[in-house]
Short mmCIF file of C-alpha atoms and ligand atoms in Angstrom, two decimals:
data_model
loop_
_atom_site.label_atom_id
_atom_site.label_comp_id
_atom_site.label_asym_id
_atom_site.label_seq_id
_atom_site.Cartn_x
_atom_site.Cartn_y
_atom_site.Cartn_z
CA UNK A 1 0.00 0.00 0.00
CA UNK A 2 1.26 3.44 -0.94
CA UNK A 3 -0.18 6.61 0.62
CA UNK A 4 -0.97 9.54 -1.67
CA UNK A 5 -2.00 12.92 -0.30
CA UNK A 6 -3.30 16.08 -1.88
CA UNK A 7 -1.82 18.46 0.68
CA UNK A 8 -3.31 21.60 -0.91
CA UNK A 9 -6.76 20.38 0.20
CA UNK A 10 -5.74 19.64 3.79
CA UNK A 11 -7.50 21.70 6.49
CA UNK A 12 -5.48 20.36 9.39
CA UNK A 13 -8.38 18.72 11.18
CA UNK A 14 -6.03 16.07 12.57
CA UNK A 15 -8.37 13.13 12.17
CA UNK A 16 -5.77 11.15 10.22
CA UNK A 17 -3.30 11.60 13.09
CA UNK A 18 -5.91 10.33 15.56
CA UNK A 19 -6.69 7.29 13.41
CA UNK A 20 -3.18 6.34 12.25
CA UNK A 21 -0.51 8.15 14.29
CA UNK A 22 2.22 5.88 12.88
CA UNK A 23 1.40 7.02 9.35
CA UNK A 24 0.38 10.70 9.65
CA UNK A 25 1.40 13.76 11.61
CA UNK A 26 0.91 17.54 11.23
CA UNK A 27 3.53 20.23 10.65
CA UNK A 28 4.03 22.90 13.32
CA UNK A 29 3.60 25.93 11.08
CA UNK A 30 0.19 25.32 9.52
CA UNK A 31 -1.06 22.09 11.07
CA UNK A 32 -1.21 20.39 7.69
CA UNK A 33 -0.72 16.67 7.13
CA UNK A 34 2.73 15.09 6.78
CA UNK A 35 3.10 11.45 5.81
CA UNK A 36 5.47 9.69 8.21
CA UNK A 37 5.22 6.29 6.59
CA UNK A 38 4.41 6.37 2.85
CA UNK A 39 4.37 2.56 2.58
CA UNK A 40 2.62 1.33 5.71
CA UNK A 41 2.54 -2.39 6.43
CA UNK A 42 -0.70 -4.34 6.03
CA UNK A 43 -1.45 -4.38 9.74
CA UNK A 44 -2.02 -0.62 9.45
CA UNK A 45 -4.57 -1.02 6.64
CA UNK A 46 -7.60 -0.62 8.95
CA UNK A 47 -6.17 2.50 10.57
CA UNK A 48 -5.43 4.01 7.15
CA UNK A 49 -8.92 3.14 5.91
CA UNK A 50 -10.38 4.90 8.95
CA UNK A 51 -8.20 7.95 8.30
CA UNK A 52 -9.46 8.07 4.70
CA UNK A 53 -13.08 7.74 5.81
CA UNK A 54 -12.78 10.46 8.47
CA UNK A 55 -10.66 12.96 6.52
CA UNK A 56 -13.05 15.89 5.89
CA UNK A 57 -11.07 17.18 2.93
CA UNK A 58 -10.76 13.90 0.96
CA UNK A 59 -7.01 14.46 1.06
CA UNK A 60 -5.84 10.87 1.41
CA UNK A 61 -5.89 8.02 -1.09
CA UNK A 62 -3.95 4.78 -1.50
CA UNK A 63 -2.70 2.67 -4.36
CA UNK B 1 -48.96 20.79 1.20
CA UNK B 2 -48.32 21.84 4.79
CA UNK B 3 -44.86 23.31 5.12
CA UNK B 4 -43.24 22.80 8.55
CA UNK B 5 -42.00 25.90 10.29
CA UNK B 6 -38.37 26.13 11.27
CA UNK B 7 -36.68 25.63 13.76
CA UNK B 8 -38.50 22.30 14.23
CA UNK B 9 -39.96 21.48 17.66
CA UNK B 10 -38.69 18.54 19.75
CA UNK B 11 -41.09 16.15 21.45
CA UNK B 12 -38.49 15.30 24.10
CA UNK B 13 -35.44 17.32 25.11
CA UNK B 14 -32.88 14.57 24.55
CA UNK B 15 -34.27 13.50 21.18
CA UNK B 16 -33.96 15.21 17.80
CA UNK B 17 -37.11 16.76 16.28
CA UNK B 18 -39.58 14.04 15.24
CA UNK B 19 -40.16 15.67 11.86
CA UNK B 20 -36.66 14.70 10.75
CA UNK B 21 -37.71 11.03 10.70
CA UNK B 22 -40.37 11.74 8.10
CA UNK B 23 -38.09 14.05 6.19
CA UNK B 24 -35.47 11.30 5.87
CA UNK B 25 -38.14 8.88 4.64
CA UNK B 26 -39.84 11.24 2.20
CA UNK B 27 -36.49 12.87 1.28
CA UNK B 28 -34.17 13.59 -0.27
CA UNK B 29 -35.03 17.27 0.33
CA UNK B 30 -37.79 18.81 2.43
CA UNK B 31 -39.27 22.27 2.48
CA UNK B 32 -39.48 24.42 5.65
CA UNK B 33 -40.78 27.92 6.35
CA UNK B 34 -38.63 30.43 8.23
CA UNK B 35 -39.50 33.21 10.71
CA UNK B 36 -39.87 35.79 7.91
CA UNK B 37 -42.11 33.67 5.70
CA UNK B 38 -39.37 32.66 3.26
CA UNK B 39 -38.75 28.98 2.59
CA UNK B 40 -35.65 26.79 2.47
CA UNK B 41 -34.68 23.14 1.93
CA UNK B 42 -33.48 20.68 4.53
CA UNK B 43 -31.04 17.93 3.54
CA UNK B 44 -31.47 15.14 6.05
CA UNK B 45 -29.99 11.78 4.91
CA UNK B 46 -26.46 10.83 5.94
CA UNK B 47 -25.00 10.33 2.45
CA UNK B 48 -26.70 13.44 1.07
CA UNK B 49 -25.45 15.50 4.02
CA UNK B 50 -21.83 14.45 3.49
CA UNK B 51 -22.12 15.01 -0.27
CA UNK B 52 -23.71 18.45 0.22
CA UNK B 53 -20.93 19.55 2.57
CA UNK B 54 -18.39 18.74 -0.17
CA UNK B 55 -20.43 20.35 -2.97
CA UNK B 56 -18.97 23.65 -4.17
CA UNK B 57 -22.30 24.62 -5.78
CA UNK B 58 -23.66 25.05 -2.25
CA UNK B 59 -22.10 28.27 -1.03
CA UNK B 60 -21.48 29.16 2.63
CA UNK B 61 -21.24 32.90 1.91
CA UNK B 62 -24.05 35.10 3.30
CA UNK B 63 -23.33 37.48 0.42
CA UNK B 64 -25.01 35.09 -2.01
CA UNK B 65 -28.60 36.16 -2.74
CA UNK B 66 -31.06 33.80 -1.08
CA UNK B 67 -28.87 32.88 1.91
CA UNK B 68 -31.40 31.67 4.51
CA UNK B 69 -31.47 33.02 8.05
CA UNK B 70 -32.64 31.29 11.25
CA UNK B 71 -34.05 34.42 12.88
CA UNK B 72 -34.20 38.19 12.75
CA UNK B 73 -31.29 38.59 15.18
CA UNK B 74 -29.22 36.14 13.15
CA UNK B 75 -29.96 38.00 9.93
CA UNK B 76 -28.88 41.27 11.52
CA UNK B 77 -25.64 39.74 12.79
CA UNK B 78 -24.65 37.95 9.60
CA UNK B 79 -25.46 41.06 7.59
CA UNK B 80 -23.35 43.30 9.81
CA UNK B 81 -20.44 40.99 10.32
CA UNK B 82 -17.01 41.15 8.81
CA UNK B 83 -15.68 38.01 7.25
CA UNK B 84 -16.15 35.12 9.64
CA UNK B 85 -14.13 31.96 8.85
CA UNK B 86 -17.17 29.69 8.41
CA UNK B 87 -18.47 32.06 5.71
CA UNK B 88 -15.25 32.17 3.67
CA UNK B 89 -14.20 30.09 0.68
CA UNK B 90 -11.17 29.19 -1.40
CA UNK B 91 -7.85 30.88 -0.72
CA UNK B 92 -9.29 33.25 1.85
CA UNK B 93 -10.56 30.31 3.89
CA UNK B 94 -7.24 28.48 3.53
CA UNK B 95 -5.30 31.44 4.86
CA UNK B 96 -7.52 31.89 7.93
CA UNK B 97 -7.84 28.16 8.51
CA UNK B 98 -4.12 27.53 8.59
CA UNK B 99 -3.59 30.21 11.19
CA UNK B 100 -6.04 28.29 13.39
CA UNK B 101 -5.14 24.72 12.57
CA UNK B 102 -1.55 25.49 13.47
CA UNK B 103 -2.71 26.24 17.02
CA UNK B 104 -4.96 23.22 17.36
CA UNK B 105 -2.90 20.30 16.03
CA UNK B 106 -3.06 16.91 17.71
CA UNK B 107 0.43 17.54 19.07
CA UNK B 108 -0.49 20.88 20.67
CA UNK B 109 -3.71 19.43 22.06
CA UNK B 110 -1.93 16.44 23.58
CA UNK B 111 0.59 18.81 25.18
CA UNK B 112 -2.38 20.38 27.03
CA UNK B 113 -3.85 17.13 28.34
CA UNK B 114 -2.04 17.13 31.69
CA UNK B 115 -2.95 20.76 32.26
CA UNK B 116 -6.60 20.09 31.43
CA UNK B 117 -6.56 17.22 33.92
CA UNK B 118 -5.36 19.63 36.62
CA UNK B 119 -7.99 22.23 35.75
CA UNK B 120 -10.73 19.59 35.98
CA UNK B 121 -9.46 18.36 39.36
CA UNK B 122 -9.42 21.94 40.65
CA UNK B 123 -12.94 22.69 39.37
CA UNK B 124 -14.28 19.56 41.08
CA UNK B 125 -12.43 20.49 44.31
CA UNK B 126 -14.06 23.91 44.16
CA UNK B 127 -17.50 22.38 43.65
CA UNK B 128 -17.00 20.07 46.63
CA UNK B 129 -15.86 22.96 48.75
CA UNK B 130 -18.85 25.12 47.81
CA UNK B 131 -21.16 22.19 48.50
CA UNK B 132 -24.27 20.98 46.71
CA UNK B 133 -26.66 21.79 45.20
CA UNK B 134 -25.07 23.99 42.60
CA UNK B 135 -25.30 24.75 38.90
CA UNK B 136 -23.11 22.38 36.88
CA UNK B 137 -23.18 24.64 33.81
CA UNK B 138 -21.60 27.75 35.35
CA UNK B 139 -19.44 25.96 37.93
CA UNK B 140 -18.03 23.33 35.63
CA UNK B 141 -19.21 22.85 32.05
CA UNK B 142 -18.63 26.43 30.88
CA UNK B 143 -15.77 27.10 33.28
CA UNK B 144 -13.59 24.35 31.79
CA UNK B 145 -13.54 25.49 28.14
CA UNK B 146 -13.20 29.09 29.41
CA UNK B 147 -10.16 28.28 31.51
CA UNK B 148 -8.59 26.26 28.70
CA UNK B 149 -9.13 28.80 25.93
CA UNK B 150 -8.19 31.85 28.01
CA UNK B 151 -4.89 30.14 28.90
CA UNK B 152 -4.22 29.17 25.29
CA UNK B 153 -5.01 32.67 24.03
CA UNK B 154 -3.14 34.40 26.82
CA UNK B 155 -5.94 36.54 28.26
CA UNK B 156 -6.88 36.85 31.96
CA UNK B 157 -9.39 34.26 33.21
CA UNK B 158 -11.00 37.05 35.30
CA UNK B 159 -12.63 38.13 32.04
CA UNK B 160 -14.37 34.79 31.54
CA UNK B 161 -17.84 36.01 32.45
CA UNK B 162 -17.50 38.65 29.77
CA UNK B 163 -16.58 35.98 27.17
CA UNK B 164 -19.27 33.57 28.27
CA UNK B 165 -22.02 36.16 28.27
CA UNK B 166 -21.12 37.66 24.90
CA UNK B 167 -20.56 34.25 23.29
CA UNK B 168 -24.00 33.18 24.44
CA UNK B 169 -25.66 36.36 23.17
CA UNK B 170 -23.93 36.10 19.80
CA UNK B 171 -25.72 32.82 19.00
CA UNK B 172 -29.06 33.45 20.74
CA UNK B 173 -32.04 33.63 18.36
CA UNK B 174 -34.78 34.95 20.65
CA UNK B 175 -33.18 38.31 21.42
CA UNK B 176 -33.67 41.78 19.87
CA UNK B 177 -31.81 42.16 16.59
CA UNK B 178 -29.15 44.47 17.98
CA UNK B 179 -28.07 42.14 20.81
CA UNK B 180 -25.80 39.72 18.86
CA UNK B 181 -24.28 42.70 17.04
CA UNK B 182 -23.53 44.47 20.30
CA UNK B 183 -22.04 41.28 21.80
CA UNK B 184 -19.80 40.93 18.76
CA UNK B 185 -18.69 44.55 19.03
CA UNK B 186 -17.77 44.04 22.68
CA UNK B 187 -15.66 40.99 21.82
CA UNK B 188 -14.00 42.78 18.88
CA UNK B 189 -13.04 45.80 20.95
CA UNK B 190 -11.63 43.64 23.71
CA UNK B 191 -9.38 41.62 21.40
CA UNK B 192 -8.47 44.60 19.27
CA UNK B 193 -7.04 46.32 22.36
CA UNK B 194 -4.97 43.30 23.41
CA UNK B 195 -3.73 42.61 19.88
CA UNK B 196 -2.72 46.27 19.33
CA UNK B 197 -0.53 46.09 22.42
CA UNK B 198 1.04 42.86 21.25
CA UNK B 199 1.57 44.20 17.75
CA UNK B 200 3.60 47.05 19.28
CA UNK B 201 5.53 44.77 21.59
CA UNK B 202 4.87 41.03 21.18
CA UNK B 203 7.11 40.03 24.12
CA UNK B 204 7.99 36.38 24.34
CA UNK B 205 4.89 34.79 25.92
CA UNK B 206 3.98 31.41 24.53
CA UNK B 207 0.33 32.00 23.64
CA UNK B 208 -1.93 32.25 20.60
CA UNK B 209 -2.52 36.02 20.63
CA UNK B 210 1.22 36.67 20.83
CA UNK B 211 1.84 34.37 17.87
CA UNK B 212 -1.06 35.94 15.93
CA UNK B 213 0.42 39.41 16.43
CA UNK B 214 4.02 38.40 15.82
CA UNK B 215 3.84 35.74 13.10
CA UNK B 216 0.72 36.70 11.19
CA UNK B 217 -0.19 40.37 11.56
CA UNK B 218 3.38 41.71 11.70
CA UNK B 219 4.29 39.68 8.61
CA UNK B 220 1.25 40.92 6.70
CA UNK B 221 -0.23 37.43 6.29
CA UNK B 222 -3.47 38.61 7.86
CA UNK B 223 -4.77 42.04 8.86
CA UNK B 224 -5.34 43.28 12.40
CA UNK B 225 -9.08 43.06 11.78
CA UNK B 226 -8.83 39.42 10.66
CA UNK B 227 -6.73 38.57 13.73
CA UNK B 228 -9.42 40.12 15.95
CA UNK B 229 -12.09 37.99 14.30
CA UNK B 230 -9.97 34.83 14.61
CA UNK B 231 -9.45 35.56 18.32
CA UNK B 232 -13.14 35.91 19.12
CA UNK B 233 -13.95 33.00 16.81
CA UNK B 234 -11.83 30.74 18.98
CA UNK B 235 -13.53 31.99 22.13
CA UNK B 236 -16.97 31.75 20.60
CA UNK B 237 -16.53 28.46 18.76
CA UNK B 238 -15.18 26.65 21.77
CA UNK B 239 -17.51 27.96 24.51
CA UNK B 240 -21.17 27.23 23.98
CA UNK B 241 -20.29 24.09 22.01
CA UNK B 242 -17.96 22.39 24.47
CA UNK B 243 -19.88 23.70 27.48
CA UNK B 244 -23.20 22.38 26.26
CA UNK B 245 -21.63 19.08 25.19
CA UNK B 246 -20.26 18.56 28.70
CA UNK B 247 -23.66 19.37 30.19
CA UNK B 248 -25.72 17.28 27.77
CA UNK B 249 -23.19 14.42 27.97
CA UNK B 250 -23.52 14.38 31.76
CA UNK B 251 -27.29 14.48 31.44
CA UNK B 252 -27.32 11.60 28.95
CA UNK B 253 -25.28 9.47 31.35
CA UNK B 254 -27.58 10.36 34.26
CA UNK B 255 -30.66 9.48 32.18
CA UNK B 256 -29.10 6.20 30.98
CA UNK B 257 -27.66 4.66 34.17
CA UNK B 258 -26.92 1.35 32.43
CA UNK B 259 -24.69 3.18 29.95
CA UNK B 260 -23.01 5.10 32.76
CA UNK B 261 -22.29 1.84 34.58
CA UNK B 262 -20.92 0.28 31.41
CA UNK B 263 -18.58 3.23 30.84
CA UNK B 264 -17.40 3.17 34.44
CA UNK B 265 -16.71 -0.57 34.29
CA UNK B 266 -14.46 -0.21 31.25
CA UNK B 267 -12.33 2.95 30.96
CA UNK B 268 -11.57 2.16 27.31
CA UNK B 269 -15.22 3.03 26.60
CA UNK B 270 -14.75 6.70 27.52
CA UNK B 271 -13.53 7.46 24.01
CA UNK B 272 -16.47 5.79 22.29
CA UNK B 273 -18.86 7.30 24.85
CA UNK B 274 -17.61 10.77 23.94
CA UNK B 275 -18.14 10.12 20.21
CA UNK B 276 -21.61 8.80 21.03
CA UNK B 277 -22.45 11.95 23.01
CA UNK B 278 -21.34 14.06 20.05
CA UNK B 279 -23.41 11.99 17.61
CA UNK B 280 -26.49 11.68 19.78
CA UNK B 281 -26.78 15.36 20.74
CA UNK B 282 -25.32 16.99 17.58
CA UNK B 283 -25.50 20.39 19.29
CA UNK B 284 -25.28 22.47 16.09
CA UNK B 285 -29.01 21.83 15.93
CA UNK B 286 -29.99 24.15 13.10
CA UNK B 287 -27.71 22.72 10.46
CA UNK B 288 -25.05 24.18 8.20
CA UNK B 289 -26.35 27.10 6.13
CA UNK B 290 -25.85 27.15 2.37
CA UNK B 291 -27.21 28.78 -0.80
CA UNK B 292 -27.37 27.05 -4.17
CA UNK B 293 -25.29 29.04 -6.68
CA UNK B 294 -26.45 26.78 -9.55
CA UNK B 295 -29.36 24.40 -10.04
CA UNK B 296 -28.43 21.04 -8.57
CA UNK B 297 -30.09 17.68 -8.41
CA UNK B 298 -30.22 15.33 -5.46
CA UNK B 299 -31.77 11.93 -6.18
CA UNK B 300 -34.00 13.29 -8.91
CA UNK B 301 -35.15 16.40 -7.01
CA UNK B 302 -33.90 19.85 -7.95
CA UNK B 303 -32.66 22.66 -5.76
CA UNK B 304 -32.78 25.87 -7.81
CA UNK B 305 -30.14 28.52 -7.97
CA UNK B 306 -30.69 31.09 -5.21
CA UNK B 307 -32.59 28.72 -2.90
CA UNK B 308 -31.50 28.36 0.72
CA UNK B 309 -30.45 25.03 2.20
CA UNK B 310 -29.89 23.74 5.73
CA UNK B 311 -27.63 20.71 5.83
CA UNK B 312 -28.79 18.84 8.91
CA UNK B 313 -25.96 17.32 10.93
CA UNK B 314 -28.32 16.06 13.65
CA UNK B 315 -30.44 14.23 11.08
CA UNK B 316 -27.44 12.59 9.38
CA UNK B 317 -26.26 11.46 12.80
CA UNK B 318 -29.64 9.82 13.43
CA UNK B 319 -29.99 8.15 10.03
CA UNK B 320 -30.91 4.54 10.86
CA UNK B 321 -29.19 3.25 7.71
CA UNK B 322 -25.88 4.23 9.33
CA UNK B 323 -26.70 4.07 13.05
CA UNK B 324 -29.13 1.26 13.93
CA UNK B 325 -31.66 2.31 16.57
CA UNK B 326 -30.32 5.86 16.34
CA UNK B 327 -32.20 7.41 19.29
CA UNK B 328 -30.62 4.90 21.65
CA UNK B 329 -27.64 6.34 23.55
CA UNK B 330 -25.17 3.45 23.30
CA UNK B 331 -21.61 3.99 24.52
CA UNK B 332 -20.40 0.84 22.76
CA UNK B 333 -21.18 1.98 19.21
CA UNK B 334 -18.15 1.55 17.00
CA UNK B 335 -19.03 3.81 14.04
CA UNK B 336 -16.77 6.84 14.22
CA UNK B 337 -18.00 8.69 11.15
CA UNK B 338 -20.52 11.04 12.75
CA UNK B 339 -20.76 14.58 11.41
CA UNK B 340 -21.29 16.43 14.71
CA UNK B 341 -18.24 18.55 13.78
CA UNK B 342 -19.58 18.93 10.22
CA UNK B 343 -17.68 17.67 7.18
CA UNK B 344 -15.77 19.21 4.28
CA UNK B 345 -13.47 22.22 4.54
CA UNK B 346 -15.27 23.85 7.47
CA UNK B 347 -15.17 20.80 9.70
CA UNK B 348 -14.42 21.95 13.22
CA UNK B 349 -10.88 23.25 13.66
CA UNK B 350 -11.04 22.68 17.42
CA UNK B 351 -12.41 19.14 17.40
CA UNK B 352 -9.34 17.43 18.85
CA UNK B 353 -9.30 19.95 21.71
CA UNK B 354 -13.01 19.42 22.34
CA UNK B 355 -12.56 15.62 22.27
CA UNK B 356 -9.64 15.78 24.68
CA UNK B 357 -11.54 17.98 27.15
CA UNK B 358 -14.56 15.67 27.02
CA UNK B 359 -12.45 12.52 27.40
CA UNK B 360 -10.68 13.92 30.45
CA UNK B 361 -13.95 15.02 32.04
CA UNK B 362 -15.72 11.71 31.61
CA UNK B 363 -12.66 9.81 32.86
CA UNK B 364 -12.98 11.40 36.31
CA UNK B 365 -16.30 13.18 36.88
CA UNK B 366 -18.31 10.19 38.13
CA UNK B 367 -15.30 8.71 39.93
CA UNK B 368 -14.88 11.90 41.94
CA UNK B 369 -18.64 12.44 42.43
CA UNK B 370 -20.15 8.93 42.36
CA UNK B 371 -23.52 10.16 43.60
CA UNK B 372 -23.79 12.99 41.11
CA UNK B 373 -27.45 13.52 40.25
CA UNK B 374 -30.01 16.15 39.33
CA UNK B 375 -31.13 18.43 42.15
CA UNK B 376 -34.41 19.27 40.37
CA UNK B 377 -36.90 17.15 38.39
CA UNK B 378 -35.72 16.57 34.82
CA UNK B 379 -38.99 18.14 33.62
CA UNK B 380 -37.98 21.48 35.18
CA UNK B 381 -34.82 21.89 33.08
CA UNK B 382 -34.93 24.58 30.43
CA UNK B 383 -33.42 23.58 27.09
CA UNK B 384 -32.05 25.93 24.42
CA UNK B 385 -34.32 25.38 21.46
CA UNK B 386 -33.86 29.01 20.44
CA UNK B 387 -30.12 28.90 19.92
CA UNK B 388 -27.78 27.85 17.14
CA UNK B 389 -26.11 25.61 19.73
CA UNK B 390 -28.42 23.28 21.68
CA UNK B 391 -27.99 22.95 25.41
CA UNK B 392 -29.39 23.53 28.89
CA UNK B 393 -29.62 26.92 30.60
CA UNK B 394 -28.70 25.56 34.02
CA UNK B 395 -28.20 22.08 35.48
CA UNK B 396 -28.68 22.09 39.25
CA UNK B 397 -26.88 19.02 40.64
CA UNK B 398 -26.18 17.41 43.97
CA UNK B 399 -23.90 14.47 44.97
C1 HEM C 1 -17.86 19.74 21.31
C2 HEM C 1 -17.51 20.94 20.96
C3 HEM C 1 -17.59 21.46 19.54
C4 HEM C 1 -18.50 21.18 18.55
C5 HEM C 1 -19.70 20.25 18.60
C6 HEM C 1 -18.09 21.97 17.39
C7 HEM C 1 -18.74 21.95 16.16
C8 HEM C 1 -18.37 22.67 15.05
C9 HEM C 1 -19.06 22.65 13.77
C10 HEM C 1 -20.30 21.83 13.45
C11 HEM C 1 -18.40 23.50 12.93
C12 HEM C 1 -18.78 23.86 11.48
C13 HEM C 1 -19.49 25.18 11.50
C14 HEM C 1 -19.87 25.72 10.15
O1 HEM C 1 -19.36 25.31 9.11
O2 HEM C 1 -20.73 26.63 10.13
C15 HEM C 1 -17.30 24.05 13.68
C16 HEM C 1 -16.40 24.95 13.17
C17 HEM C 1 -15.36 25.48 13.89
N1 HEM C 1 -15.00 25.18 15.20
FE1 HEM C 1 -15.91 23.87 16.42
N2 HEM C 1 -16.99 22.70 17.71
C18 HEM C 1 -16.62 22.42 19.00
C19 HEM C 1 -15.55 22.93 19.71
C20 HEM C 1 -14.61 23.80 19.20
C21 HEM C 1 -13.45 24.30 19.90
C22 HEM C 1 -13.04 23.89 21.30
C23 HEM C 1 -12.81 25.18 19.06
C24 HEM C 1 -11.56 25.99 19.21
C25 HEM C 1 -10.96 26.30 20.27
C26 HEM C 1 -13.57 25.20 17.82
C27 HEM C 1 -13.24 25.97 16.73
C28 HEM C 1 -13.90 25.95 15.52
C29 HEM C 1 -13.53 26.77 14.38
C30 HEM C 1 -12.37 27.74 14.31
C31 HEM C 1 -14.45 26.49 13.35
C32 HEM C 1 -14.50 27.10 11.95
C33 HEM C 1 -13.81 26.19 10.97
C34 HEM C 1 -13.89 26.64 9.51
O3 HEM C 1 -14.83 27.35 9.12
O4 HEM C 1 -12.98 26.26 8.75
N3 HEM C 1 -14.65 24.36 17.94
N4 HEM C 1 -17.29 23.52 14.97
S1 SF4 C 2 -7.67 14.30 8.30
FE1 SF4 C 2 -7.44 15.10 6.21
S2 SF4 C 2 -7.75 17.29 6.41
FE2 SF4 C 2 -7.36 16.50 8.46
S3 SF4 C 2 -5.16 16.72 8.78
FE3 SF4 C 2 -5.50 14.67 7.99
S4 SF4 C 2 -5.30 14.89 5.80
FE4 SF4 C 2 -5.55 16.95 6.59
#
C-alpha cells in the first residue's frame, strides 16, 4: 500500500493523526498533514482506511 | 402541502425533532418555512449530508442572494459581520484556517492534556468545597472550556464572564436584533485592544494572541481586523459548544444509568462514549447554512439557484441506515463517522481539543462524584431550542 496525499486540500483537522498516528502527523507551522510512513505495512490497513473515511477534505488516497 | 415551520420542535429534550424522521423517509429534500415567511430546503440523509458539505455549488457565503437566516437577530448579525471563517471560501478560507489549525494540532492538544486534567481536578475540588446543590453549567461545564481557551489565548481568566455572556448572546435567536451585534462589538473591541498592544511589543509569551500578532499580523499574512475575528472566533466556537456538550453528555449518562455503569466498568469506553455523546446530541441543531449558486439535483429532485439550504448534521447522525436504533444512547457503538463537527473544509478546527476535554472530564467526573445527580426534576430543566447551539440553561446538581 502506498499513501498519496493532496496536501493543498488539507484543512489540518487532525483526524488522520488520531486514526493512524504511525502514518500521519501535522507540521508545526500550519497544522497540515505530513506522511510519516508512505508505505505502511498491512497491519495498518484498517487504521489508514479509517483515516481516509474520516478525513473531511478527501485528502488521502492509496494505491 | 403543509410546510413545517423552522426551527422544528422537539417532542423530548434529549431527542432530535420528530419531523426529521419523516423528512429522511420522504427525502431527499424537504421544504421548511422560516421566521420571515421565506422557505428553504433541509437535507437530512447521511450520504446526502456528506455530499452536500463537499459540494462547491452550495455556497457558505451570506453574500449570495437567497442565503437563509434562522431568525431576525441572526440575519442582523450575519449582515453586519465582517468576514467570519465559516463564511469564507477558497484561498481566503485556507489562509484563515491555517492560522487556526496550526494552534490546534493533535500535538499541541496532547501537550495540554495534563494541564486540562489539573484544571478539571481543581474545578471539582471547588465544587466540593462550595457544596451541593449547585449549577453544573456555570461551575463546571462552561468554566472548563473558558479556563482552557483563556490560557491558550493568553488573556486573563478574570474576564471569563465577559466571554461567556457575549458568546451566548452572539448565537441566541430569541433576542432583539441588535443584541448579537452588540455582543460581537464588545468581543472585537476587547481583542483589538490586546492585539494592538502585542503588535507594538509582542514580548515572548507562549500564547496564541502573541503568535497571531508576531507571526501573522506583523508579517502581513493577515490584517489586524482578521486577527481580531480569529481571536473571538476561537472563544466563541469553543464555549457554547464544548460547554453544552459537557452538560448534555452528563445528562445523557444520568438518564441512561446502564450506559453510565458500562462506561465506568471499562475505561476504554470513555472514548467511544464521547463520540456517542457528540453523535447523539449533535448540538449544532440548526444545520449548516448554504445557498445554491447553480441548479443542482439530489436523487432526482432539484434545488434551484438562489434557494437556501440547511444541511442537517443532527439528522445525518440519526440516520438509521448508518446508526441502527439511532435514538438509543449506546456507549459501545463503534461507528466513528458522525458529522457532529460537520464535514468538508469547514469541519471543526477545534475538534481534537473538544474531544480531549470531554475525554478527560468523563474519565474522572463520576469517579470523583459517584452520587452525582439532578437536584431538580428533569422536567424542570430549560433547554435551548432558540439557539444555534443546543444545550441547557442551568443544570442544578447534587452528589
Ligand atoms: C464539542 C464541541 C464542539 C462542537 C460540537 C463543534 C462543532 C463545530 C461545527 C459543526 C463546525 C462547522 C461550523 C460551520 O461550518 O458553520 C465548527 C467549526 C469550527 N469550530 Fe468547532 N466545535 C466544538 C468545539 C470547538 C473548539 C473547542 C474550538 C476551538 C478552540 C472550535 C473551533 C472551531 C472553528 C475555528 C471552526 C471554523 C472552521 C472553519 O470554518 O474552517 N470548535 N465547529
Ligand atoms: S484528516 Fe485530512 S484534512 Fe485532516 S489533517 Fe489529515 S489529511 Fe488533513
